[in-house]
Amino acid sequence: MELYSTQILETVAVLLASAVARRIIVAAIKAAQRKYSYGNPRTTVIVKILDFLLFFIIVGGFLSIWGVERSELIFFLSSMLTILGIAFFAQWSILSNITSTTIIFFAHPAGIGDKVKILDVEFAVEGTIIDIGLFFIILQGEDGSVLSIPNNLFMQKAVVREDRSRPSSKTKEA
């Protein structure tokens, strides 16, 4: 047990430091939300991205603490990146979806909780936005059905925001 006591303490320190860092960053995000009148759904997406990044930082810290050899780690990462590269090539629109997510988050007037109608020549889709993920926007229809739409398609189609009872998260309330 003595052999691993230093690594255990360092692991606990990484966990505590990441928890404190997350609290501080989330508090800063909430302060910006109040200052710029952003809606809760927009900050929820930022917190999801923060959690995603913190996860990888924590895993990196654990790998360093527990002495994973760099050559083994580099071999593993290069293998994973090769697999991801093949996946991206097979599904090139993934990058388009990630880019669209960024644009939707910062520039699109529709947000979580808004009722929208996506106009298409052949088929119009209506529903309330219940989540904006990294790749998909999730809509819930009037009948309770759930529909996921790739973010790049959401950007390419005309979108009518029907819920005018609340201001856009991009406009400031007077």
CSV table of N, CA and C in Angstrom, one decimal:
chain,number,residue,atom,x,y,z
A,1,MET,N,0.8,-1.2,0.0
A,1,MET,CA,0.0,0.0,0.0
A,1,MET,C,0.9,1.3,0.0
A,2,GLU,N,2.0,1.2,0.8
A,2,GLU,CA,2.9,2.4,0.8
A,2,GLU,C,3.4,2.7,-0.6
A,3,LEU,N,3.6,1.7,-1.4
A,3,LEU,CA,4.2,1.9,-2.7
A,3,LEU,C,3.3,2.8,-3.5
A,4,TYR,N,2.0,2.7,-3.4
A,4,TYR,CA,1.1,3.5,-4.2
A,4,TYR,C,0.5,4.8,-3.5
A,5,SER,N,1.0,5.0,-2.3
A,5,SER,CA,0.4,6.1,-1.5
A,5,SER,C,0.6,7.5,-2.2
A,6,THR,N,1.7,7.7,-2.8
A,6,THR,CA,2.0,9.0,-3.5
A,6,THR,C,1.0,9.1,-4.7
A,7,GLN,N,0.9,8.1,-5.5
A,7,GLN,CA,0.0,8.1,-6.6
A,7,GLN,C,-1.5,8.3,-6.2
A,8,ILE,N,-1.9,7.7,-5.1
A,8,ILE,CA,-3.3,7.8,-4.6
A,8,ILE,C,-3.5,9.3,-4.2
A,9,LEU,N,-2.5,9.9,-3.4
A,9,LEU,CA,-2.7,11.3,-3.0
A,9,LEU,C,-2.7,12.2,-4.2
A,10,GLU,N,-1.9,12.0,-5.2
A,10,GLU,CA,-1.9,12.8,-6.4
A,10,GLU,C,-3.2,12.6,-7.2
A,11,THR,N,-3.7,11.4,-7.2
A,11,THR,CA,-5.0,11.2,-7.9
A,11,THR,C,-6.1,12.0,-7.2
A,12,VAL,N,-6.1,11.9,-5.9
A,12,VAL,CA,-7.1,12.7,-5.1
A,12,VAL,C,-7.0,14.2,-5.4
A,13,ALA,N,-5.7,14.6,-5.4
A,13,ALA,CA,-5.4,16.1,-5.7
A,13,ALA,C,-5.9,16.5,-7.0
A,14,VAL,N,-5.7,15.6,-8.1
A,14,VAL,CA,-6.2,16.0,-9.4
A,14,VAL,C,-7.8,16.1,-9.4
A,15,LEU,N,-8.4,15.1,-8.7
A,15,LEU,CA,-9.9,15.1,-8.6
A,15,LEU,C,-10.4,16.4,-7.9
A,16,LEU,N,-9.8,16.7,-6.8
A,16,LEU,CA,-10.2,17.9,-6.1
A,16,LEU,C,-9.9,19.2,-6.9
A,17,ALA,N,-8.7,19.3,-7.5
A,17,ALA,CA,-8.4,20.5,-8.3
A,17,ALA,C,-9.4,20.6,-9.4
A,18,SER,N,-9.7,19.5,-10.1
A,18,SER,CA,-10.6,19.6,-11.2
A,18,SER,C,-12.0,20.0,-10.8
A,19,ALA,N,-12.5,19.5,-9.6
A,19,ALA,CA,-13.8,19.9,-9.0
A,19,ALA,C,-13.8,21.4,-8.7
A,20,VAL,N,-12.7,21.9,-8.1
A,20,VAL,CA,-12.6,23.3,-7.8
A,20,VAL,C,-12.6,24.2,-9.1
A,21,ALA,N,-11.8,23.8,-10.0
A,21,ALA,CA,-11.7,24.5,-11.3
A,21,ALA,C,-13.0,24.5,-12.0
A,22,ARG,N,-13.8,23.4,-12.0
A,22,ARG,CA,-15.1,23.4,-12.6
A,22,ARG,C,-16.0,24.4,-11.9
A,23,ARG,N,-16.0,24.4,-10.6
A,23,ARG,CA,-16.9,25.3,-9.9
A,23,ARG,C,-16.6,26.8,-10.2
A,24,ILE,N,-15.3,27.1,-10.3
A,24,ILE,CA,-14.9,28.5,-10.6
A,24,ILE,C,-15.3,28.8,-12.0
A,25,ILE,N,-15.1,27.9,-13.0
A,25,ILE,CA,-15.4,28.2,-14.4
A,25,ILE,C,-16.9,28.3,-14.6
A,26,VAL,N,-17.7,27.4,-13.9
A,26,VAL,CA,-19.1,27.4,-14.1
A,26,VAL,C,-19.7,28.7,-13.4
A,27,ALA,N,-19.1,29.2,-12.3
A,27,ALA,CA,-19.5,30.5,-11.7
A,27,ALA,C,-19.2,31.6,-12.7
A,28,ALA,N,-18.1,31.6,-13.4
A,28,ALA,CA,-17.8,32.6,-14.4
A,28,ALA,C,-18.7,32.6,-15.5
A,29,ILE,N,-19.1,31.4,-16.0
A,29,ILE,CA,-20.1,31.2,-17.1
A,29,ILE,C,-21.4,31.8,-16.6
A,30,LYS,N,-21.8,31.5,-15.4
A,30,LYS,CA,-23.1,32.0,-14.9
A,30,LYS,C,-23.1,33.5,-14.8
A,31,ALA,N,-22.0,34.1,-14.4
A,31,ALA,CA,-21.8,35.5,-14.3
A,31,ALA,C,-22.0,36.2,-15.7
A,32,ALA,N,-21.3,35.6,-16.7
A,32,ALA,CA,-21.4,36.1,-18.0
A,32,ALA,C,-22.9,35.9,-18.5
A,33,GLN,N,-23.5,34.8,-18.1
A,33,GLN,CA,-24.9,34.6,-18.5
A,33,GLN,C,-25.8,35.8,-18.0
A,34,ARG,N,-25.6,36.1,-16.7
A,34,ARG,CA,-26.4,37.2,-16.2
A,34,ARG,C,-26.0,38.6,-16.8
A,35,LYS,N,-24.8,38.8,-17.0
A,35,LYS,CA,-24.3,40.1,-17.6
A,35,LYS,C,-24.8,40.3,-19.0
A,36,TYR,N,-24.8,39.2,-19.8
A,36,TYR,CA,-25.2,39.4,-21.2
A,36,TYR,C,-26.6,38.9,-21.6
A,37,SER,N,-27.3,38.5,-20.5
A,37,SER,CA,-28.7,38.0,-20.7
A,37,SER,C,-28.8,36.8,-21.6
A,38,TYR,N,-27.9,35.9,-21.5
A,38,TYR,CA,-28.0,34.6,-22.2
A,38,TYR,C,-29.0,33.7,-21.4
A,39,GLY,N,-29.7,32.9,-22.2
A,39,GLY,CA,-30.6,32.0,-21.6
A,39,GLY,C,-29.9,30.8,-21.0
A,40,ASN,N,-30.5,30.1,-20.0
A,40,ASN,CA,-30.0,28.9,-19.4
A,40,ASN,C,-29.5,27.8,-20.4
A,41,PRO,N,-30.3,27.6,-21.5
A,41,PRO,CA,-29.9,26.5,-22.4
A,41,PRO,C,-28.6,26.8,-23.1
A,42,ARG,N,-28.2,28.0,-23.3
A,42,ARG,CA,-26.9,28.3,-23.9
A,42,ARG,C,-25.8,28.0,-23.0
A,43,THR,N,-26.0,28.3,-21.7
A,43,THR,CA,-24.9,28.0,-20.8
A,43,THR,C,-24.8,26.5,-20.5
A,44,THR,N,-25.9,25.8,-20.6
A,44,THR,CA,-25.9,24.4,-20.4
A,44,THR,C,-25.0,23.7,-21.5
A,45,VAL,N,-25.0,24.2,-22.7
A,45,VAL,CA,-24.2,23.7,-23.7
A,45,VAL,C,-22.7,23.9,-23.4
A,46,ILE,N,-22.4,25.1,-22.9
A,46,ILE,CA,-21.0,25.5,-22.6
A,46,ILE,C,-20.5,24.6,-21.5
A,47,VAL,N,-21.4,24.3,-20.5
A,47,VAL,CA,-21.0,23.5,-19.3
A,47,VAL,C,-20.8,22.0,-19.8
A,48,LYS,N,-21.5,21.6,-20.8
A,48,LYS,CA,-21.3,20.2,-21.3
A,48,LYS,C,-19.9,20.1,-22.0
A,49,ILE,N,-19.6,21.2,-22.8
A,49,ILE,CA,-18.3,21.2,-23.4
A,49,ILE,C,-17.2,21.2,-22.4
A,50,LEU,N,-17.4,22.0,-21.3
A,50,LEU,CA,-16.4,22.1,-20.2
A,50,LEU,C,-16.2,20.8,-19.6
A,51,ASP,N,-17.3,20.1,-19.3
A,51,ASP,CA,-17.2,18.7,-18.7
A,51,ASP,C,-16.4,17.8,-19.6
A,52,PHE,N,-16.6,17.9,-20.9
A,52,PHE,CA,-16.0,17.0,-21.9
A,52,PHE,C,-14.4,17.3,-21.8
A,53,LEU,N,-14.1,18.6,-21.8
A,53,LEU,CA,-12.6,18.9,-21.8
A,53,LEU,C,-12.0,18.5,-20.5
A,54,LEU,N,-12.7,18.8,-19.3
A,54,LEU,CA,-12.2,18.4,-18.0
A,54,LEU,C,-11.9,16.9,-17.9
A,55,PHE,N,-12.8,16.1,-18.5
A,55,PHE,CA,-12.7,14.7,-18.5
A,55,PHE,C,-11.3,14.3,-19.1
A,56,PHE,N,-11.0,14.8,-20.3
A,56,PHE,CA,-9.7,14.5,-20.9
A,56,PHE,C,-8.5,15.0,-20.1
A,57,ILE,N,-8.7,16.2,-19.5
A,57,ILE,CA,-7.6,16.7,-18.7
A,57,ILE,C,-7.3,15.7,-17.5
A,58,ILE,N,-8.4,15.3,-16.9
A,58,ILE,CA,-8.3,14.4,-15.7
A,58,ILE,C,-7.7,13.1,-16.1
A,59,VAL,N,-8.1,12.5,-17.3
A,59,VAL,CA,-7.6,11.3,-17.7
A,59,VAL,C,-6.1,11.4,-18.0
A,60,GLY,N,-5.7,12.5,-18.6
A,60,GLY,CA,-4.3,12.8,-18.9
A,60,GLY,C,-3.5,12.9,-17.6
A,61,GLY,N,-4.1,13.5,-16.6
A,61,GLY,CA,-3.4,13.6,-15.3
A,61,GLY,C,-3.2,12.2,-14.6
A,62,PHE,N,-4.3,11.4,-14.7
A,62,PHE,CA,-4.2,10.0,-14.2
A,62,PHE,C,-3.1,9.2,-14.9
A,63,LEU,N,-3.1,9.3,-16.2
A,63,LEU,CA,-2.1,8.6,-17.0
A,63,LEU,C,-0.7,9.0,-16.6
A,64,SER,N,-0.5,10.3,-16.3
A,64,SER,CA,0.8,10.8,-15.9
A,64,SER,C,1.2,10.3,-14.5
A,65,ILE,N,0.2,10.4,-13.6
A,65,ILE,CA,0.5,10.0,-12.2
A,65,ILE,C,0.8,8.5,-12.1
A,66,TRP,N,0.1,7.7,-12.8
A,66,TRP,CA,0.2,6.3,-12.7
A,66,TRP,C,1.3,5.7,-13.6
A,67,GLY,N,2.1,6.6,-14.2
A,67,GLY,CA,3.3,6.2,-14.9
A,67,GLY,C,3.1,5.4,-16.2
A,68,VAL,N,2.1,5.8,-16.9
A,68,VAL,CA,1.9,5.1,-18.2
A,68,VAL,C,3.1,5.6,-19.1
A,69,GLU,N,3.8,4.7,-19.7
A,69,GLU,CA,4.9,5.1,-20.6
A,69,GLU,C,4.4,5.9,-21.8
A,70,ARG,N,5.2,6.9,-22.1
A,70,ARG,CA,4.8,7.8,-23.2
A,70,ARG,C,4.8,7.1,-24.5
A,71,SER,N,5.7,6.2,-24.7
A,71,SER,CA,5.7,5.4,-26.0
A,71,SER,C,4.4,4.6,-26.1
A,72,GLU,N,3.9,4.0,-25.0
A,72,GLU,CA,2.7,3.3,-25.0
A,72,GLU,C,1.5,4.2,-25.3
A,73,LEU,N,1.5,5.3,-24.6
A,73,LEU,CA,0.4,6.3,-24.8
A,73,LEU,C,0.4,6.9,-26.2
A,74,ILE,N,1.6,7.2,-26.8
A,74,ILE,CA,1.7,7.7,-28.1
A,74,ILE,C,1.2,6.6,-29.1
A,75,PHE,N,1.5,5.3,-28.9
A,75,PHE,CA,1.1,4.3,-29.7
A,75,PHE,C,-0.5,4.2,-29.7
A,76,PHE,N,-1.0,4.2,-28.5
A,76,PHE,CA,-2.5,4.1,-28.3
A,76,PHE,C,-3.2,5.3,-29.0
A,77,LEU,N,-2.7,6.5,-28.7
A,77,LEU,CA,-3.3,7.7,-29.3
A,77,LEU,C,-3.2,7.7,-30.8
A,78,SER,N,-2.1,7.3,-31.4
A,78,SER,CA,-2.0,7.3,-32.8
A,78,SER,C,-2.9,6.2,-33.4
A,79,SER,N,-3.1,5.1,-32.7
A,79,SER,CA,-4.0,4.1,-33.2
A,79,SER,C,-5.5,4.6,-33.2
A,80,MET,N,-5.8,5.3,-32.1
A,80,MET,CA,-7.2,5.9,-32.0
A,80,MET,C,-7.4,7.0,-33.0
A,81,LEU,N,-6.4,7.8,-33.2
A,81,LEU,CA,-6.5,8.9,-34.2
A,81,LEU,C,-6.6,8.3,-35.6
A,82,THR,N,-6.0,7.2,-35.9
A,82,THR,CA,-6.1,6.5,-37.2
A,82,THR,C,-7.5,6.1,-37.4
A,83,ILE,N,-8.1,5.4,-36.3
A,83,ILE,CA,-9.5,5.0,-36.4
A,83,ILE,C,-10.4,6.1,-36.6
A,84,LEU,N,-10.2,7.2,-35.8
A,84,LEU,CA,-11.0,8.4,-36.0
A,84,LEU,C,-10.9,9.0,-37.4
A,85,GLY,N,-9.7,9.0,-37.9
A,85,GLY,CA,-9.5,9.5,-39.3
A,85,GLY,C,-10.3,8.8,-40.3
A,86,ILE,N,-10.3,7.4,-40.1
A,86,ILE,CA,-11.1,6.6,-41.1
A,86,ILE,C,-12.5,6.9,-40.9
A,87,ALA,N,-13.0,7.1,-39.6
A,87,ALA,CA,-14.4,7.4,-39.4
A,87,ALA,C,-14.7,8.7,-39.9
A,88,PHE,N,-13.9,9.7,-39.8
A,88,PHE,CA,-14.2,11.0,-40.4
A,88,PHE,C,-14.2,11.0,-41.9
A,89,PHE,N,-13.3,10.2,-42.5
A,89,PHE,CA,-13.4,10.1,-43.9
A,89,PHE,C,-14.7,9.4,-44.4
A,90,ALA,N,-15.1,8.4,-43.6
A,90,ALA,CA,-16.3,7.7,-44.0
A,90,ALA,C,-17.5,8.6,-43.7
A,91,GLN,N,-17.4,9.4,-42.7
A,91,GLN,CA,-18.6,10.3,-42.4
A,91,GLN,C,-18.1,11.7,-42.3
A,92,TRP,N,-17.7,12.3,-43.4
A,92,TRP,CA,-17.1,13.6,-43.5
A,92,TRP,C,-18.0,14.7,-42.9
A,93,SER,N,-19.3,14.5,-42.9
A,93,SER,CA,-20.2,15.5,-42.4
A,93,SER,C,-20.1,15.7,-40.9
A,94,ILE,N,-19.3,14.9,-40.2
A,94,ILE,CA,-19.2,15.1,-38.8
A,94,ILE,C,-18.5,16.4,-38.5
A,95,LEU,N,-17.5,16.8,-39.2
A,95,LEU,CA,-16.8,18.1,-39.0
A,95,LEU,C,-17.8,19.2,-39.4
A,96,SER,N,-18.6,19.0,-40.4
A,96,SER,CA,-19.6,20.0,-40.7
A,96,SER,C,-20.6,20.2,-39.5
A,97,ASN,N,-21.0,19.1,-38.9
A,97,ASN,CA,-21.9,19.2,-37.8
A,97,ASN,C,-21.3,19.9,-36.6
A,98,ILE,N,-20.0,19.7,-36.3
A,98,ILE,CA,-19.4,20.3,-35.2
A,98,ILE,C,-19.3,21.8,-35.5
A,99,THR,N,-18.9,22.2,-36.7
A,99,THR,CA,-18.9,23.6,-37.1
A,99,THR,C,-20.3,24.2,-37.0
A,100,SER,N,-21.3,23.5,-37.4
A,100,SER,CA,-22.6,24.0,-37.3
A,100,SER,C,-23.1,24.2,-35.9
A,101,THR,N,-22.6,23.3,-35.0
A,101,THR,CA,-23.0,23.5,-33.6
A,101,THR,C,-22.4,24.8,-33.1
A,102,THR,N,-21.2,25.1,-33.4
A,102,THR,CA,-20.6,26.4,-32.9
A,102,THR,C,-21.4,27.6,-33.5
A,103,ILE,N,-21.8,27.5,-34.7
A,103,ILE,CA,-22.5,28.6,-35.3
A,103,ILE,C,-23.9,28.7,-34.7
A,104,ILE,N,-24.6,27.6,-34.5
A,104,ILE,CA,-25.9,27.6,-33.9
A,104,ILE,C,-25.8,28.2,-32.5
A,105,PHE,N,-24.8,27.8,-31.7
A,105,PHE,CA,-24.7,28.2,-30.3
A,105,PHE,C,-24.5,29.7,-30.2
A,106,PHE,N,-23.6,30.3,-31.1
A,106,PHE,CA,-23.2,31.7,-30.9
A,106,PHE,C,-24.1,32.6,-31.8
A,107,ALA,N,-24.7,32.2,-32.9
A,107,ALA,CA,-25.3,33.1,-33.8
A,107,ALA,C,-26.7,32.8,-34.1
A,108,HIS,N,-27.3,31.7,-33.8
A,108,HIS,CA,-28.6,31.4,-34.3
A,108,HIS,C,-29.6,31.9,-33.2
A,109,PRO,N,-30.7,32.5,-33.6
A,109,PRO,CA,-31.7,33.0,-32.7
A,109,PRO,C,-32.5,31.9,-32.0
A,110,ALA,N,-32.6,30.7,-32.5
A,110,ALA,CA,-33.3,29.7,-31.8
A,110,ALA,C,-32.5,29.0,-30.8
A,111,GLY,N,-33.1,28.7,-29.7
A,111,GLY,CA,-32.4,28.0,-28.6
A,111,GLY,C,-33.2,26.9,-28.0
A,112,ILE,N,-32.7,26.3,-27.0
A,112,ILE,CA,-33.4,25.2,-26.3
A,112,ILE,C,-34.7,25.8,-25.7
A,113,GLY,N,-35.8,25.2,-25.9
A,113,GLY,CA,-37.1,25.6,-25.4
A,113,GLY,C,-37.9,26.3,-26.4
A,114,ASP,N,-37.3,26.7,-27.5
A,114,ASP,CA,-38.1,27.4,-28.6
A,114,ASP,C,-38.8,26.4,-29.5
A,115,LYS,N,-40.0,26.8,-29.9
A,115,LYS,CA,-40.8,26.0,-30.8
A,115,LYS,C,-40.3,26.5,-32.2
A,116,VAL,N,-39.9,25.5,-33.1
A,116,VAL,CA,-39.4,25.9,-34.4
A,116,VAL,C,-40.1,25.0,-35.5
A,117,LYS,N,-40.1,25.6,-36.7
A,117,LYS,CA,-40.6,24.9,-37.8
A,117,LYS,C,-39.5,24.9,-38.8
A,118,ILE,N,-39.0,23.7,-39.3
A,118,ILE,CA,-37.9,23.7,-40.2
A,118,ILE,C,-38.6,23.4,-41.6
A,119,LEU,N,-38.4,24.4,-42.5
A,119,LEU,CA,-39.0,24.4,-43.8
A,119,LEU,C,-38.2,23.6,-44.8
A,120,ASP,N,-38.8,22.7,-45.4
A,120,ASP,CA,-38.2,21.9,-46.5
A,120,ASP,C,-39.2,21.8,-47.6
A,121,VAL,N,-38.7,21.7,-48.8
A,121,VAL,CA,-39.6,21.6,-50.0
A,121,VAL,C,-40.6,20.5,-49.9
A,122,GLU,N,-40.1,19.3,-49.5
A,122,GLU,CA,-40.9,18.1,-49.4
A,122,GLU,C,-41.6,17.9,-48.1
A,123,PHE,N,-40.9,18.3,-47.0
A,123,PHE,CA,-41.4,17.9,-45.7
A,123,PHE,C,-41.0,18.9,-44.6
A,124,ALA,N,-41.9,19.5,-44.0
A,124,ALA,CA,-41.7,20.5,-42.9
A,124,ALA,C,-41.7,19.8,-41.6
A,125,VAL,N,-40.8,20.1,-40.7
A,125,VAL,CA,-40.7,19.5,-39.4
A,125,VAL,C,-41.0,20.6,-38.3
A,126,GLU,N,-41.9,20.3,-37.4
A,126,GLU,CA,-42.2,21.2,-36.3
A,126,GLU,C,-41.9,20.5,-35.0
A,127,GLY,N,-41.4,21.3,-34.0
A,127,GLY,CA,-41.2,20.8,-32.7
A,127,GLY,C,-40.5,21.8,-31.8
A,128,THR,N,-40.4,21.4,-30.5
A,128,THR,CA,-39.7,22.2,-29.5
A,128,THR,C,-38.3,21.7,-29.4
A,129,ILE,N,-37.3,22.6,-29.4
A,129,ILE,CA,-35.9,22.2,-29.3
A,129,ILE,C,-35.7,21.8,-27.8
A,130,ILE,N,-35.4,20.5,-27.6
A,130,ILE,CA,-35.1,20.1,-26.2
A,130,ILE,C,-33.6,19.9,-25.9
A,131,ASP,N,-32.8,19.8,-26.9
A,131,ASP,CA,-31.4,19.7,-26.6
A,131,ASP,C,-30.6,20.1,-27.9
A,132,ILE,N,-29.4,20.7,-27.7
A,132,ILE,CA,-28.5,21.0,-28.8
A,132,ILE,C,-27.2,20.3,-28.4
A,133,GLY,N,-27.0,19.2,-29.2
A,133,GLY,CA,-25.8,18.4,-28.9
A,133,GLY,C,-24.7,18.8,-29.9
A,134,LEU,N,-23.6,18.1,-29.8
A,134,LEU,CA,-22.4,18.3,-30.7
A,134,LEU,C,-22.7,18.0,-32.1
A,135,PHE,N,-23.6,17.0,-32.4
A,135,PHE,CA,-23.9,16.6,-33.7
A,135,PHE,C,-25.4,16.8,-34.1
A,136,PHE,N,-26.3,16.8,-33.1
A,136,PHE,CA,-27.7,16.8,-33.5
A,136,PHE,C,-28.5,17.8,-32.6
A,137,ILE,N,-29.6,18.3,-33.2
A,137,ILE,CA,-30.5,19.1,-32.4
A,137,ILE,C,-31.7,18.1,-32.2
A,138,ILE,N,-32.2,18.1,-31.0
A,138,ILE,CA,-33.3,17.2,-30.7
A,138,ILE,C,-34.6,18.0,-30.5
A,139,LEU,N,-35.6,17.6,-31.3
A,139,LEU,CA,-36.9,18.3,-31.3
A,139,LEU,C,-37.9,17.3,-30.7
A,140,GLN,N,-38.8,17.9,-30.0
A,140,GLN,CA,-40.0,17.1,-29.5
A,140,GLN,C,-41.2,17.6,-30.1
A,141,GLY,N,-41.9,16.7,-30.8
A,141,GLY,CA,-43.1,17.1,-31.6
A,141,GLY,C,-44.3,17.3,-30.6
A,142,GLU,N,-45.4,17.8,-31.2
A,142,GLU,CA,-46.6,18.1,-30.4
A,142,GLU,C,-47.2,16.8,-29.8
A,143,ASP,N,-47.0,15.7,-30.5
A,143,ASP,CA,-47.5,14.4,-30.1
A,143,ASP,C,-46.5,13.6,-29.2
A,144,GLY,N,-45.4,14.3,-28.8
A,144,GLY,CA,-44.5,13.7,-27.8
A,144,GLY,C,-43.3,13.0,-28.5
A,145,SER,N,-43.4,12.8,-29.9
A,145,SER,CA,-42.3,12.1,-30.6
A,145,SER,C,-41.1,12.9,-30.5
A,146,VAL,N,-39.9,12.2,-30.6
A,146,VAL,CA,-38.6,12.9,-30.5
A,146,VAL,C,-37.9,12.7,-31.8
A,147,LEU,N,-37.4,13.8,-32.4
A,147,LEU,CA,-36.7,13.7,-33.7
A,147,LEU,C,-35.3,14.4,-33.5
A,148,SER,N,-34.3,13.7,-34.1
A,148,SER,CA,-33.0,14.3,-34.1
A,148,SER,C,-32.7,14.8,-35.5
A,149,ILE,N,-32.1,16.0,-35.6
A,149,ILE,CA,-31.8,16.5,-36.9
A,149,ILE,C,-30.3,16.9,-36.8
A,150,PRO,N,-29.5,16.5,-37.8
A,150,PRO,CA,-28.1,16.9,-37.8
A,150,PRO,C,-28.0,18.4,-37.9
A,151,ASN,N,-27.0,18.9,-37.1
A,151,ASN,CA,-26.9,20.3,-37.0
A,151,ASN,C,-26.6,21.0,-38.3
A,152,ASN,N,-25.9,20.3,-39.2
A,152,ASN,CA,-25.6,20.9,-40.5
A,152,ASN,C,-26.9,21.1,-41.4
A,153,LEU,N,-27.8,20.2,-41.2
A,153,LEU,CA,-29.1,20.3,-41.9
A,153,LEU,C,-29.9,21.4,-41.3
A,154,PHE,N,-29.9,21.6,-40.0
A,154,PHE,CA,-30.6,22.7,-39.3
A,154,PHE,C,-30.1,24.0,-39.8
A,155,MET,N,-28.8,24.1,-40.1
A,155,MET,CA,-28.2,25.3,-40.6
A,155,MET,C,-28.5,25.6,-42.1
A,156,GLN,N,-28.8,24.5,-42.9
A,156,GLN,CA,-29.0,24.6,-44.3
A,156,GLN,C,-30.5,25.0,-44.6
A,157,LYS,N,-31.4,24.7,-43.7
A,157,LYS,CA,-32.8,24.9,-44.0
A,157,LYS,C,-33.3,26.2,-43.4
A,158,ALA,N,-34.4,26.7,-43.9
A,158,ALA,CA,-35.0,27.8,-43.3
A,158,ALA,C,-35.7,27.4,-42.0
A,159,VAL,N,-35.5,28.1,-41.0
A,159,VAL,CA,-36.1,27.8,-39.7
A,159,VAL,C,-36.9,29.0,-39.2
A,160,VAL,N,-38.2,28.6,-38.9
A,160,VAL,CA,-39.1,29.6,-38.3
A,160,VAL,C,-39.2,29.4,-36.8
A,161,ARG,N,-38.8,30.4,-36.0
A,161,ARG,CA,-39.0,30.3,-34.6
A,161,ARG,C,-40.3,30.8,-34.2
A,162,GLU,N,-41.2,29.9,-33.8
A,162,GLU,CA,-42.6,30.2,-33.6
A,162,GLU,C,-42.8,30.7,-32.2
A,163,ASP,N,-42.0,30.4,-31.2
A,163,ASP,CA,-42.2,30.8,-29.9
A,163,ASP,C,-41.7,32.2,-29.7
A,164,ARG,N,-42.6,33.2,-29.8
A,164,ARG,CA,-42.2,34.6,-29.6
A,164,ARG,C,-42.6,35.1,-28.2
A,165,SER,N,-43.0,34.2,-27.3
A,165,SER,CA,-43.4,34.6,-26.0
A,165,SER,C,-42.2,35.0,-25.1
A,166,ARG,N,-41.0,34.5,-25.5
A,166,ARG,CA,-39.8,34.9,-24.8
A,166,ARG,C,-38.8,35.5,-25.9
A,167,PRO,N,-38.0,36.4,-25.4
A,167,PRO,CA,-37.0,37.0,-26.4
A,167,PRO,C,-35.9,36.0,-26.8
A,168,SER,N,-35.4,36.2,-27.9
A,168,SER,CA,-34.2,35.4,-28.4
A,168,SER,C,-33.1,35.5,-27.3
A,169,SER,N,-32.4,34.5,-27.2
A,169,SER,CA,-31.3,34.5,-26.2
A,169,SER,C,-30.2,35.4,-26.7
A,170,LYS,N,-30.3,35.9,-27.9
A,170,LYS,CA,-29.2,36.8,-28.4
A,170,LYS,C,-29.7,38.3,-28.2
A,171,THR,N,-30.9,38.5,-27.9
A,171,THR,CA,-31.4,39.9,-27.6
A,171,THR,C,-31.4,40.2,-26.1
A,172,LYS,N,-31.1,41.4,-25.8
A,172,LYS,CA,-31.1,41.8,-24.4
A,172,LYS,C,-32.5,42.2,-24.0
A,173,GLU,N,-32.9,41.9,-22.8
A,173,GLU,CA,-34.1,42.3,-22.3
A,173,GLU,C,-34.0,43.8,-21.8
A,174,ALA,N,-35.0,44.6,-22.0
A,174,ALA,CA,-34.9,46.0,-21.6
A,174,ALA,C,-35.4,46.2,-20.2
